Short mmCIF file of C-alpha atoms and ligand atoms in Angstrom, two decimals:
data_model
loop_
_atom_site.label_atom_id
_atom_site.label_comp_id
_atom_site.label_asym_id
_atom_site.label_seq_id
_atom_site.Cartn_x
_atom_site.Cartn_y
_atom_site.Cartn_z
CA MET A 1 166.89 -22.66 -159.00
CA ALA A 2 164.63 -25.06 -157.20
CA ASN A 3 167.50 -28.10 -154.86
CA ALA A 4 170.11 -26.50 -157.21
CA PHE A 5 172.05 -27.09 -153.96
CA GLN A 6 171.60 -30.66 -153.24
CA GLU A 7 172.63 -31.22 -156.87
CA GLY A 8 175.60 -30.36 -156.02
CA LEU A 9 175.62 -32.04 -153.58
CA ARG A 10 174.91 -35.23 -155.52
CA GLN A 11 177.68 -34.80 -157.94
CA LEU A 12 179.88 -34.71 -154.70
CA ASP A 13 178.95 -38.07 -153.79
CA LYS A 14 178.43 -39.86 -157.19
CA THR A 15 182.43 -38.36 -157.12
CA CYS A 16 183.89 -39.51 -154.35
CA GLU A 17 182.26 -42.73 -155.04
CA ILE A 18 184.50 -42.58 -158.24
CA ILE A 19 187.88 -41.91 -156.58
CA GLN A 20 187.26 -44.26 -153.53
CA ARG A 21 186.21 -47.12 -155.67
CA GLU A 22 188.44 -46.11 -158.72
CA LYS A 23 191.64 -45.68 -156.83
CA LYS A 24 191.04 -48.18 -154.08
CA ILE A 25 191.67 -45.42 -151.15
CA THR A 26 188.82 -44.24 -148.77
CA ILE A 27 187.66 -40.84 -147.81
CA LYS A 28 186.54 -40.41 -144.06
CA THR A 29 182.56 -39.24 -144.43
CA GLU A 30 183.78 -36.35 -142.05
CA GLU A 31 186.43 -35.60 -145.18
CA ILE A 32 182.77 -34.95 -147.39
CA GLU A 33 180.76 -34.21 -144.37
CA ILE A 34 183.50 -30.60 -144.40
CA LEU A 35 182.66 -29.49 -148.15
CA LYS A 36 179.11 -30.90 -147.82
CA LYS A 37 178.05 -27.33 -145.71
CA PRO A 38 178.89 -24.30 -145.46
CA LYS A 39 180.75 -22.86 -142.49
CA ARG A 40 179.52 -20.18 -142.88
CA VAL A 41 176.49 -18.83 -143.48
CA VAL A 42 174.98 -14.94 -143.89
CA GLU A 43 171.60 -13.85 -144.19
CA ALA A 44 171.45 -9.61 -143.56
CA SER A 45 168.09 -7.37 -144.40
CA PHE A 46 168.93 -3.43 -144.85
CA PRO A 47 166.83 -0.27 -145.20
CA VAL A 48 168.31 1.35 -148.15
CA THR A 49 166.84 4.88 -148.60
CA MET A 50 165.04 5.34 -152.63
CA ASP A 51 164.58 8.66 -154.85
CA ASN A 52 161.24 9.36 -153.70
CA GLY A 53 163.06 9.89 -149.42
CA LYS A 54 161.36 6.82 -148.08
CA LEU A 55 163.23 4.13 -147.19
CA LYS A 56 163.16 -0.08 -148.37
CA ILE A 57 163.74 -3.10 -146.38
CA PHE A 58 165.64 -5.39 -148.93
CA THR A 59 167.88 -9.16 -148.18
CA GLY A 60 171.16 -9.75 -148.87
CA TYR A 61 172.99 -12.72 -148.02
CA ARG A 62 176.97 -14.04 -148.43
CA VAL A 63 177.72 -17.98 -148.08
CA GLN A 64 181.77 -18.71 -147.37
CA TYR A 65 181.20 -22.40 -148.12
CA ASN A 66 184.53 -23.54 -147.74
CA ASP A 67 188.43 -21.73 -146.92
CA VAL A 68 190.36 -24.91 -146.85
CA ARG A 69 192.21 -24.21 -150.35
CA GLY A 70 192.62 -19.84 -149.55
CA PRO A 71 190.26 -17.01 -148.35
CA PHE A 72 186.70 -17.10 -149.27
CA LYS A 73 185.72 -16.02 -153.15
CA GLY A 74 183.21 -15.50 -155.37
CA GLY A 75 181.28 -13.11 -156.59
CA ILE A 76 177.40 -10.45 -155.69
CA ARG A 77 174.56 -11.27 -157.69
CA PHE A 78 172.12 -9.09 -157.76
CA HIS A 79 169.10 -10.53 -159.29
CA PRO A 80 164.97 -10.95 -158.02
CA LYS A 81 165.50 -14.42 -157.47
CA VAL A 82 168.16 -14.52 -155.90
CA ASP A 83 168.04 -16.58 -153.02
CA LEU A 84 169.49 -19.01 -149.92
CA ASP A 85 169.33 -22.04 -151.62
CA GLU A 86 170.45 -20.60 -154.87
CA VAL A 87 173.54 -18.93 -152.56
CA LYS A 88 174.26 -21.82 -150.91
CA ALA A 89 174.55 -24.04 -154.27
CA LEU A 90 176.75 -21.08 -155.88
CA ALA A 91 179.59 -20.84 -153.39
CA PHE A 92 179.93 -24.45 -153.88
CA TRP A 93 180.66 -24.66 -157.32
CA MET A 94 183.00 -21.75 -156.40
CA THR A 95 184.71 -23.93 -154.21
CA ILE A 96 184.80 -26.34 -156.76
CA LYS A 97 186.19 -23.81 -158.93
CA CYS A 98 189.07 -22.48 -157.83
CA ALA A 99 190.03 -26.24 -156.51
CA VAL A 100 189.80 -26.97 -160.51
CA VAL A 101 192.01 -24.45 -161.73
CA ASN A 102 193.96 -25.04 -159.17
CA ILE A 103 194.05 -21.00 -157.17
CA PRO A 104 194.95 -20.77 -154.00
CA TYR A 105 191.25 -19.49 -152.70
CA GLY A 106 188.34 -21.93 -151.14
CA GLY A 107 184.51 -20.51 -152.49
CA GLY A 108 181.76 -18.11 -151.30
CA LYS A 109 178.98 -16.16 -152.81
CA GLY A 110 176.57 -13.04 -152.20
CA GLY A 111 174.24 -11.91 -153.70
CA ILE A 112 171.12 -9.54 -153.07
CA THR A 113 167.29 -9.98 -154.06
CA VAL A 114 165.96 -6.93 -156.17
CA ASP A 115 164.75 -5.55 -159.69
CA THR A 116 167.73 -3.62 -160.40
CA LYS A 117 166.46 -2.67 -163.51
CA LYS A 118 163.41 -0.46 -161.06
CA LEU A 119 166.52 1.51 -159.47
CA SER A 120 168.46 4.37 -160.31
CA GLN A 121 172.00 3.89 -160.48
CA ARG A 122 172.36 6.70 -156.94
CA GLU A 123 169.54 3.35 -155.74
CA ILE A 124 171.39 0.52 -156.44
CA GLU A 125 175.44 2.87 -155.04
CA ARG A 126 172.81 2.78 -151.66
CA LEU A 127 172.36 -0.62 -151.60
CA THR A 128 175.82 -1.47 -152.65
CA ARG A 129 177.17 0.61 -149.88
CA ALA A 130 174.17 -1.06 -147.40
CA TYR A 131 175.00 -3.88 -147.40
CA VAL A 132 178.73 -3.94 -147.61
CA ARG A 133 178.59 -2.02 -144.44
CA VAL A 134 176.49 -5.18 -143.22
CA MET A 135 179.08 -7.76 -144.74
CA ALA A 136 182.10 -5.48 -143.85
CA ASN A 137 182.77 -7.66 -140.55
CA ILE A 138 183.35 -10.74 -142.34
CA ILE A 139 184.64 -10.24 -145.77
CA GLY A 140 188.50 -9.46 -146.22
CA PRO A 141 191.66 -9.14 -148.54
CA ASP A 142 192.66 -12.06 -146.27
CA ARG A 143 189.45 -13.27 -145.41
CA ASP A 144 186.49 -13.64 -147.89
CA ILE A 145 187.44 -11.74 -151.31
CA PRO A 146 184.08 -10.45 -153.46
CA ALA A 147 184.21 -9.96 -157.20
CA PRO A 148 180.90 -9.39 -159.84
CA ASP A 149 178.17 -11.51 -161.12
CA VAL A 150 174.45 -11.56 -163.32
CA TYR A 151 174.05 -7.17 -162.49
CA THR A 152 176.54 -6.07 -161.00
CA ASN A 153 179.36 -4.98 -162.97
CA SER A 154 183.02 -3.13 -162.23
CA GLN A 155 181.10 0.54 -161.42
CA VAL A 156 179.48 -1.98 -158.85
CA MET A 157 182.81 -3.39 -157.05
CA ALA A 158 183.79 0.83 -157.48
CA TRP A 159 181.76 1.69 -155.09
CA PHE A 160 182.34 -1.66 -153.03
CA MET A 161 185.72 -0.87 -151.89
CA ASP A 162 184.50 2.73 -151.51
CA GLU A 163 182.37 1.83 -148.63
CA TYR A 164 185.13 -0.88 -147.43
CA SER A 165 187.73 1.34 -147.48
CA GLN A 166 186.06 4.38 -145.71
CA ILE A 167 184.69 1.43 -143.01
CA LYS A 168 188.28 0.61 -141.65
CA GLY A 169 189.80 3.99 -142.65
CA VAL A 170 192.59 2.64 -145.35
CA ASN A 171 192.38 2.38 -148.82
CA THR A 172 191.57 -1.33 -149.15
CA PRO A 173 191.51 -3.08 -153.90
CA ALA A 174 192.65 -5.76 -152.72
CA VAL A 175 188.78 -6.56 -151.00
CA VAL A 176 186.79 -6.82 -154.30
CA THR A 177 187.73 -7.87 -157.22
CA GLY A 178 186.18 -6.79 -160.71
CA LYS A 179 187.19 -2.74 -160.38
CA PRO A 180 187.62 -0.39 -162.59
CA ILE A 181 191.81 -0.25 -163.86
CA GLU A 182 191.65 3.01 -162.41
CA ILE A 183 191.72 2.30 -158.91
CA GLY A 184 193.22 -1.14 -159.59
CA GLY A 185 191.33 -3.30 -161.08
CA SER A 186 192.82 -6.16 -163.28
CA GLN A 187 194.10 -5.82 -167.26
CA GLY A 188 190.88 -8.70 -168.56
CA ARG A 189 189.06 -8.83 -165.42
CA ASP A 190 186.15 -7.99 -168.11
CA THR A 191 186.83 -9.98 -170.74
CA ALA A 192 188.02 -13.18 -168.31
CA THR A 193 185.27 -15.67 -168.32
CA ALA A 194 184.77 -14.77 -171.73
CA GLN A 195 188.46 -15.43 -172.80
CA GLY A 196 188.62 -17.97 -170.94
CA GLY A 197 185.85 -20.27 -172.07
CA PHE A 198 187.60 -19.37 -175.49
CA TYR A 199 190.98 -20.64 -174.36
CA VAL A 200 189.21 -24.14 -173.21
CA PHE A 201 186.46 -24.22 -176.06
CA ASP A 202 189.44 -24.31 -178.38
CA ASN A 203 191.30 -26.89 -176.76
CA LEU A 204 188.97 -29.29 -176.68
CA ARG A 205 187.69 -28.83 -180.70
CA LYS A 206 190.80 -29.72 -181.51
CA LYS A 207 190.86 -32.32 -179.52
CA LEU A 208 187.85 -33.84 -181.13
CA ARG A 209 189.79 -32.05 -184.49
CA ILE A 210 186.72 -30.61 -185.55
CA LYS A 211 187.73 -27.68 -188.77
CA LYS A 212 186.79 -23.72 -187.35
CA ASN A 213 184.61 -23.37 -190.53
CA GLN A 214 182.83 -26.34 -189.25
CA ILE A 215 181.75 -24.83 -186.35
CA GLU A 216 177.89 -23.45 -185.70
CA ILE A 217 177.80 -20.88 -182.65
CA ALA A 218 174.62 -20.73 -180.96
CA ILE A 219 175.17 -18.82 -177.67
CA GLN A 220 172.01 -17.46 -174.46
CA GLY A 221 172.88 -14.46 -172.80
CA PHE A 222 174.38 -11.77 -173.65
CA GLY A 223 176.27 -10.04 -171.07
CA ASN A 224 179.38 -10.21 -169.71
CA ALA A 225 179.89 -13.69 -170.94
CA GLY A 226 177.67 -13.98 -173.59
CA LEU A 227 178.49 -10.55 -175.25
CA ASN A 228 182.61 -11.14 -175.01
CA PHE A 229 182.74 -14.45 -175.77
CA ALA A 230 181.04 -13.86 -179.35
CA LYS A 231 183.34 -11.23 -179.85
CA ILE A 232 186.31 -13.15 -179.15
CA ALA A 233 184.75 -16.46 -181.06
CA ALA A 234 183.98 -13.47 -183.77
CA ASP A 235 187.17 -11.56 -184.22
CA HIS A 236 189.04 -15.44 -184.51
CA ASP A 237 186.36 -16.42 -187.84
CA PHE A 238 183.91 -18.71 -185.58
CA LYS A 239 180.63 -17.93 -187.64
CA ILE A 240 177.56 -16.86 -184.95
CA ILE A 241 174.26 -17.73 -185.94
CA ALA A 242 172.47 -16.55 -182.68
CA ILE A 243 172.57 -14.85 -180.06
CA SER A 244 170.38 -13.65 -177.16
CA ASP A 245 169.44 -11.46 -174.19
CA SER A 246 165.96 -12.06 -171.07
CA GLN A 247 164.12 -10.38 -173.67
CA GLY A 248 165.06 -13.49 -176.84
CA GLY A 249 166.99 -13.89 -179.51
CA ILE A 250 167.99 -12.93 -182.94
CA TYR A 251 169.61 -15.72 -185.53
CA ASN A 252 170.44 -15.81 -188.90
CA LYS A 253 172.04 -19.02 -190.60
CA LYS A 254 174.54 -17.29 -191.75
CA GLY A 255 176.08 -16.02 -189.03
CA ILE A 256 175.59 -13.07 -186.98
CA ASP A 257 177.81 -9.44 -187.18
CA ILE A 258 178.56 -9.26 -183.83
CA LYS A 259 180.17 -5.72 -183.72
CA LYS A 260 176.60 -4.50 -185.51
CA ALA A 261 174.92 -6.18 -183.27
CA ILE A 262 176.72 -5.55 -179.78
CA LYS A 263 176.25 -1.74 -180.98
CA TYR A 264 172.59 -2.42 -181.84
CA LYS A 265 172.48 -3.94 -177.80
CA LYS A 266 174.48 -0.79 -176.37
CA GLU A 267 171.80 1.47 -178.89
CA ASN A 268 168.68 0.00 -177.75
CA GLY A 269 169.44 -2.41 -174.24
CA GLN A 270 168.15 -4.81 -176.71
CA LEU A 271 168.45 -7.54 -179.13
CA ARG A 272 164.87 -8.04 -180.77
CA GLY A 273 164.98 -5.44 -183.39
CA PHE A 274 167.90 -5.93 -184.56
CA LYS A 275 167.13 -6.04 -189.03
CA LEU A 276 169.29 -8.87 -190.09
CA ALA A 277 168.12 -12.00 -187.86
CA GLU A 278 165.46 -13.44 -187.01
CA GLU A 279 163.64 -13.17 -183.64
CA ILE A 280 163.83 -16.97 -181.82
CA SER A 281 162.92 -17.57 -178.44
CA ASN A 282 165.24 -18.00 -175.94
CA GLU A 283 164.06 -21.64 -176.10
CA GLU A 284 164.52 -21.79 -179.60
CA LEU A 285 168.45 -20.94 -179.18
CA LEU A 286 168.87 -24.02 -177.33
CA GLU A 287 167.26 -26.71 -179.65
CA LEU A 288 168.87 -25.05 -182.94
CA PRO A 289 171.18 -27.61 -185.12
CA VAL A 290 173.83 -25.70 -184.51
CA ASN A 291 177.98 -27.72 -183.25
CA VAL A 292 178.39 -25.12 -180.09
CA LEU A 293 175.74 -23.71 -177.30
CA VAL A 294 176.82 -21.81 -175.04
CA PRO A 295 174.31 -21.01 -171.73
CA ALA A 296 175.21 -17.47 -170.55
CA ALA A 297 172.65 -16.32 -168.47
CA LEU A 298 170.94 -18.30 -165.79
CA GLU A 299 170.87 -21.69 -163.93
CA ASN A 300 169.19 -24.62 -165.58
CA VAL A 301 167.93 -23.97 -168.98
CA ILE A 302 169.18 -27.37 -170.41
CA THR A 303 167.17 -30.39 -168.40
CA GLU A 304 165.12 -33.38 -169.02
CA LYS A 305 162.32 -31.84 -169.98
CA ASN A 306 163.89 -29.74 -173.26
CA VAL A 307 167.23 -32.18 -173.24
CA LYS A 308 166.26 -34.68 -176.43
CA ASN A 309 165.70 -31.43 -178.42
CA ILE A 310 169.39 -30.77 -178.44
CA LYS A 311 171.23 -31.02 -180.78
CA ALA A 312 174.95 -29.25 -180.14
CA LYS A 313 177.48 -31.70 -180.08
CA ILE A 314 179.55 -29.09 -177.31
CA ILE A 315 178.48 -27.10 -174.99
CA VAL A 316 180.51 -24.96 -173.25
CA GLU A 317 178.91 -23.35 -169.85
CA LEU A 318 179.58 -20.27 -169.19
CA ALA A 319 176.72 -19.50 -167.17
CA ASN A 320 176.64 -21.39 -163.62
CA GLY A 321 174.42 -24.68 -163.62
CA PRO A 322 172.74 -24.31 -167.52
CA THR A 323 172.55 -28.23 -167.32
CA SER A 324 170.14 -30.26 -164.47
CA ILE A 325 172.68 -33.49 -163.65
CA LYS A 326 170.18 -35.78 -165.41
CA ALA A 327 170.00 -33.90 -168.66
CA GLY A 328 174.33 -34.37 -168.15
CA GLU A 329 174.35 -37.72 -168.24
CA GLU A 330 171.49 -37.19 -170.43
CA LEU A 331 174.12 -36.14 -172.87
CA PHE A 332 176.82 -37.69 -172.21
CA GLU A 333 175.41 -40.74 -173.13
CA LYS A 334 174.41 -39.68 -176.25
CA GLY A 335 178.05 -38.34 -177.11
CA VAL A 336 177.27 -34.76 -176.44
CA TYR A 337 180.78 -32.93 -174.75
CA VAL A 338 179.38 -30.58 -172.07
CA ILE A 339 182.58 -28.01 -171.21
CA PRO A 340 181.14 -27.77 -167.18
CA ASP A 341 180.96 -24.00 -165.98
CA VAL A 342 183.98 -25.52 -162.76
CA LEU A 343 186.36 -25.04 -165.67
CA ALA A 344 184.13 -23.14 -168.63
CA ASN A 345 184.16 -19.43 -166.14
CA ALA A 346 186.21 -19.88 -164.17
CA GLY A 347 188.70 -17.45 -166.83
CA GLY A 348 186.87 -14.66 -164.41
CA VAL A 349 188.20 -16.23 -160.64
CA VAL A 350 191.22 -16.52 -162.17
CA VAL A 351 192.11 -13.11 -164.27
CA SER A 352 190.00 -11.76 -160.34
CA TYR A 353 193.33 -14.05 -158.67
CA PHE A 354 195.45 -11.99 -160.51
CA GLU A 355 194.39 -8.76 -159.57
CA TRP A 356 193.97 -9.40 -155.98
CA VAL A 357 198.04 -10.91 -156.66
CA GLN A 358 198.48 -7.44 -158.09
CA ASN A 359 196.66 -5.42 -155.81
CA ILE A 360 198.71 -6.74 -152.20
CA ARG A 361 202.07 -6.24 -154.75
CA HIS A 362 200.84 -2.84 -155.80
CA PHE A 363 202.28 -3.72 -158.80
CA TYR A 364 200.43 -4.34 -162.07
CA TRP A 365 201.13 -6.11 -165.11
CA ASP A 366 200.00 -5.38 -168.43
CA ALA A 367 197.80 -6.96 -171.00
CA LYS A 368 200.14 -9.28 -172.60
CA LYS A 369 201.09 -10.88 -168.96
CA VAL A 370 197.44 -11.49 -168.25
CA GLN A 371 196.76 -13.14 -171.05
CA ASN A 372 199.88 -15.06 -170.72
CA ASN A 373 199.59 -16.50 -167.48
CA LEU A 374 195.44 -16.78 -168.39
CA SER A 375 196.22 -18.77 -171.07
CA TYR A 376 199.00 -21.06 -169.08
CA ILE A 377 196.47 -22.17 -166.69
CA MET A 378 192.57 -22.01 -168.60
CA ASN A 379 195.29 -24.47 -170.56
CA LYS A 380 196.95 -26.81 -167.72
CA SER A 381 193.52 -27.16 -166.38
CA PHE A 382 191.38 -28.34 -169.07
CA LYS A 383 194.95 -30.83 -169.70
CA GLU A 384 193.68 -32.67 -166.49
CA VAL A 385 190.18 -31.98 -166.40
CA TRP A 386 189.79 -33.32 -169.84
CA GLU A 387 193.08 -36.45 -169.29
CA THR A 388 190.72 -37.51 -165.83
CA SER A 389 187.60 -38.35 -167.15
CA GLN A 390 189.31 -40.13 -170.53
CA LYS A 391 191.06 -41.91 -167.74
CA TYR A 392 187.56 -42.34 -165.74
CA LYS A 393 185.83 -42.99 -168.45
CA THR A 394 183.07 -40.26 -167.77
CA ASN A 395 182.10 -37.09 -168.62
CA MET A 396 184.29 -33.38 -167.62
CA ARG A 397 182.36 -32.46 -165.26
CA THR A 398 183.02 -36.09 -163.07
CA GLY A 399 186.48 -35.53 -164.69
CA ALA A 400 186.50 -31.40 -163.40
CA TYR A 401 184.84 -32.63 -159.86
CA ILE A 402 187.40 -35.44 -158.89
CA THR A 403 190.26 -33.09 -159.66
CA ALA A 404 188.81 -30.94 -157.36
CA ILE A 405 187.76 -32.54 -154.70
CA GLU A 406 190.80 -34.66 -154.29
CA ARG A 407 192.43 -31.58 -153.98
CA LEU A 408 190.22 -30.34 -151.59
CA ILE A 409 190.29 -33.76 -149.87
CA ASN A 410 193.97 -33.37 -149.47
CA ALA A 411 193.86 -30.69 -148.10
CA VAL A 412 191.73 -30.67 -145.44
CA ARG A 413 194.08 -33.80 -143.77
CA ILE A 414 197.29 -31.76 -144.40
CA ARG A 415 195.15 -28.90 -142.08
CA GLY A 416 194.62 -31.90 -140.02
CA ARG A 417 190.90 -30.44 -139.18
CA ALA A 418 188.95 -33.64 -139.52
P1 NAD B 501 175.46 -10.34 -167.06
O1 NAD B 501 174.54 -9.41 -165.43
O2 NAD B 501 176.85 -9.02 -167.35
O3 NAD B 501 174.43 -10.86 -168.14
C1 NAD B 501 172.96 -11.94 -168.44
C2 NAD B 501 172.54 -11.98 -169.64
O4 NAD B 501 171.63 -12.81 -169.35
C3 NAD B 501 172.13 -10.76 -169.58
O5 NAD B 501 172.78 -10.82 -171.43
C4 NAD B 501 170.87 -10.71 -169.37
O6 NAD B 501 170.06 -9.93 -170.12
C5 NAD B 501 170.93 -12.04 -169.84
N1 NAD B 501 169.72 -13.21 -169.59
C6 NAD B 501 169.35 -13.16 -168.40
N2 NAD B 501 167.93 -13.29 -167.93
C7 NAD B 501 167.85 -13.79 -169.48
C8 NAD B 501 166.51 -14.93 -169.23
N3 NAD B 501 165.91 -15.42 -168.34
N4 NAD B 501 167.36 -15.82 -170.55
C9 NAD B 501 167.88 -15.21 -171.38
N5 NAD B 501 169.09 -14.76 -170.95
C10 NAD B 501 169.08 -13.58 -169.90
O7 NAD B 501 175.79 -11.78 -165.81
P2 NAD B 501 177.76 -12.02 -166.74
O8 NAD B 501 178.24 -11.77 -166.15
O9 NAD B 501 177.13 -12.00 -167.97
O10 NAD B 501 177.15 -13.47 -165.99
C11 NAD B 501 176.06 -14.41 -167.05
C12 NAD B 501 176.27 -16.16 -165.93
O11 NAD B 501 177.80 -16.58 -166.66
C13 NAD B 501 176.27 -16.69 -165.02
O12 NAD B 501 175.21 -17.31 -164.83
C14 NAD B 501 177.29 -15.94 -164.38
O13 NAD B 501 176.88 -16.68 -162.19
C15 NAD B 501 178.08 -16.46 -164.76
N6 NAD B 501 179.51 -16.64 -165.05
C16 NAD B 501 179.85 -14.77 -165.03
C17 NAD B 501 181.19 -14.57 -164.09
C18 NAD B 501 181.64 -13.17 -165.09
O14 NAD B 501 182.85 -13.16 -164.37
N7 NAD B 501 181.04 -11.96 -165.14
C19 NAD B 501 182.08 -15.29 -163.83
C20 NAD B 501 181.94 -17.05 -163.86
C21 NAD B 501 180.26 -17.36 -164.30
#
């Protein structure tokens, strides 16, 4: 993800300019500088015993970006393209995201450069445990709380929590979120990102007075975020006409039967070959004549190269960083509403926060309580971002950044660090 971090910083500068101009206040250079640099960056190499008995050296990262509003918080990604620039960008976005939805966390992110498709489950377990051993002294329930991200799941979080608890000699479920329910996970965490995205999408749809039966949705990515969004939207009678995974996409103008597609993906490991739809590429999916597009896979898929061909009226960024800043500006000019990642996919970190609170208190909530609290935070955050973007005649991304950066700068001032 070339220069993603630089893009994040450009958005930060642009937002600070707007705040200063519109609110007629001065933000000191030092206050902005604090938000421009990660507080701590850890790069570690560690050996893992492979199933054939040989040692292989892997590289992992943890970027602890900012903790001015609370402990660092952010997922762990296992992907061949993970590098420091990507992890820094993701950690910066987590800082913004936690401030947008106003939960008491800073931002962080971690990752290992690895293709998990080439590893066995035992190898992934040993890899996870090795990562925890090198990071154990910098993470913890009051310091830095990781969570799942691309190609890490609740099982990986279970190994993570177990290894950390063994190192510290005390059961510590609050060190990670996104755990299985049996060992301290929260109800609703597995579907939280998609559920939160669905709440903000439906808020926007109602604001724009678009009827449910006029909506056609295309979703790129069919993992935790994309699959669950498809399921929730289908359960609410929305028509989904295209979905995809890393192997390619499928399309049916009349609507895809999502339950059957999920079953097919489970049995075959991919969507390609699903009989009740035609095959399309991931690139074609983005350019379909739909009114709602949900990028839910990786970064930088909507750029200067294809933005002219995007036909959607609403883009729900379930993935982190799917739209480049330039492409985002062009979409705004065209009248496209982009619900930015820092709001659209914040449901995951909100329910992670609920999980952490439950772990610390040793008192667990039922699914209804989780849903009620999630919808309260997402609806309130949507309203704040929407109103800010309307007030400053800007797009929702800048609206979200203004909301977040004001909170961050206030926290910096009150703590007296600048
Ligand atoms: P996941 O590993 O569960 O699923 C990723 C999906 O993307 C898979 O279906 C995979 O096949 C697909 N994919 C991979 N490469 C692709 C490509 N080149 N083209 C099209 N599809 C491709 O991951 P996830 O948790 O669903 O995360 C997806 C995105 O959502 C990421 O950007 C992640 O940072 C973001 N996100 C996830 C959460 C969460 O709670 N899971 C929270 C916030 C943000």
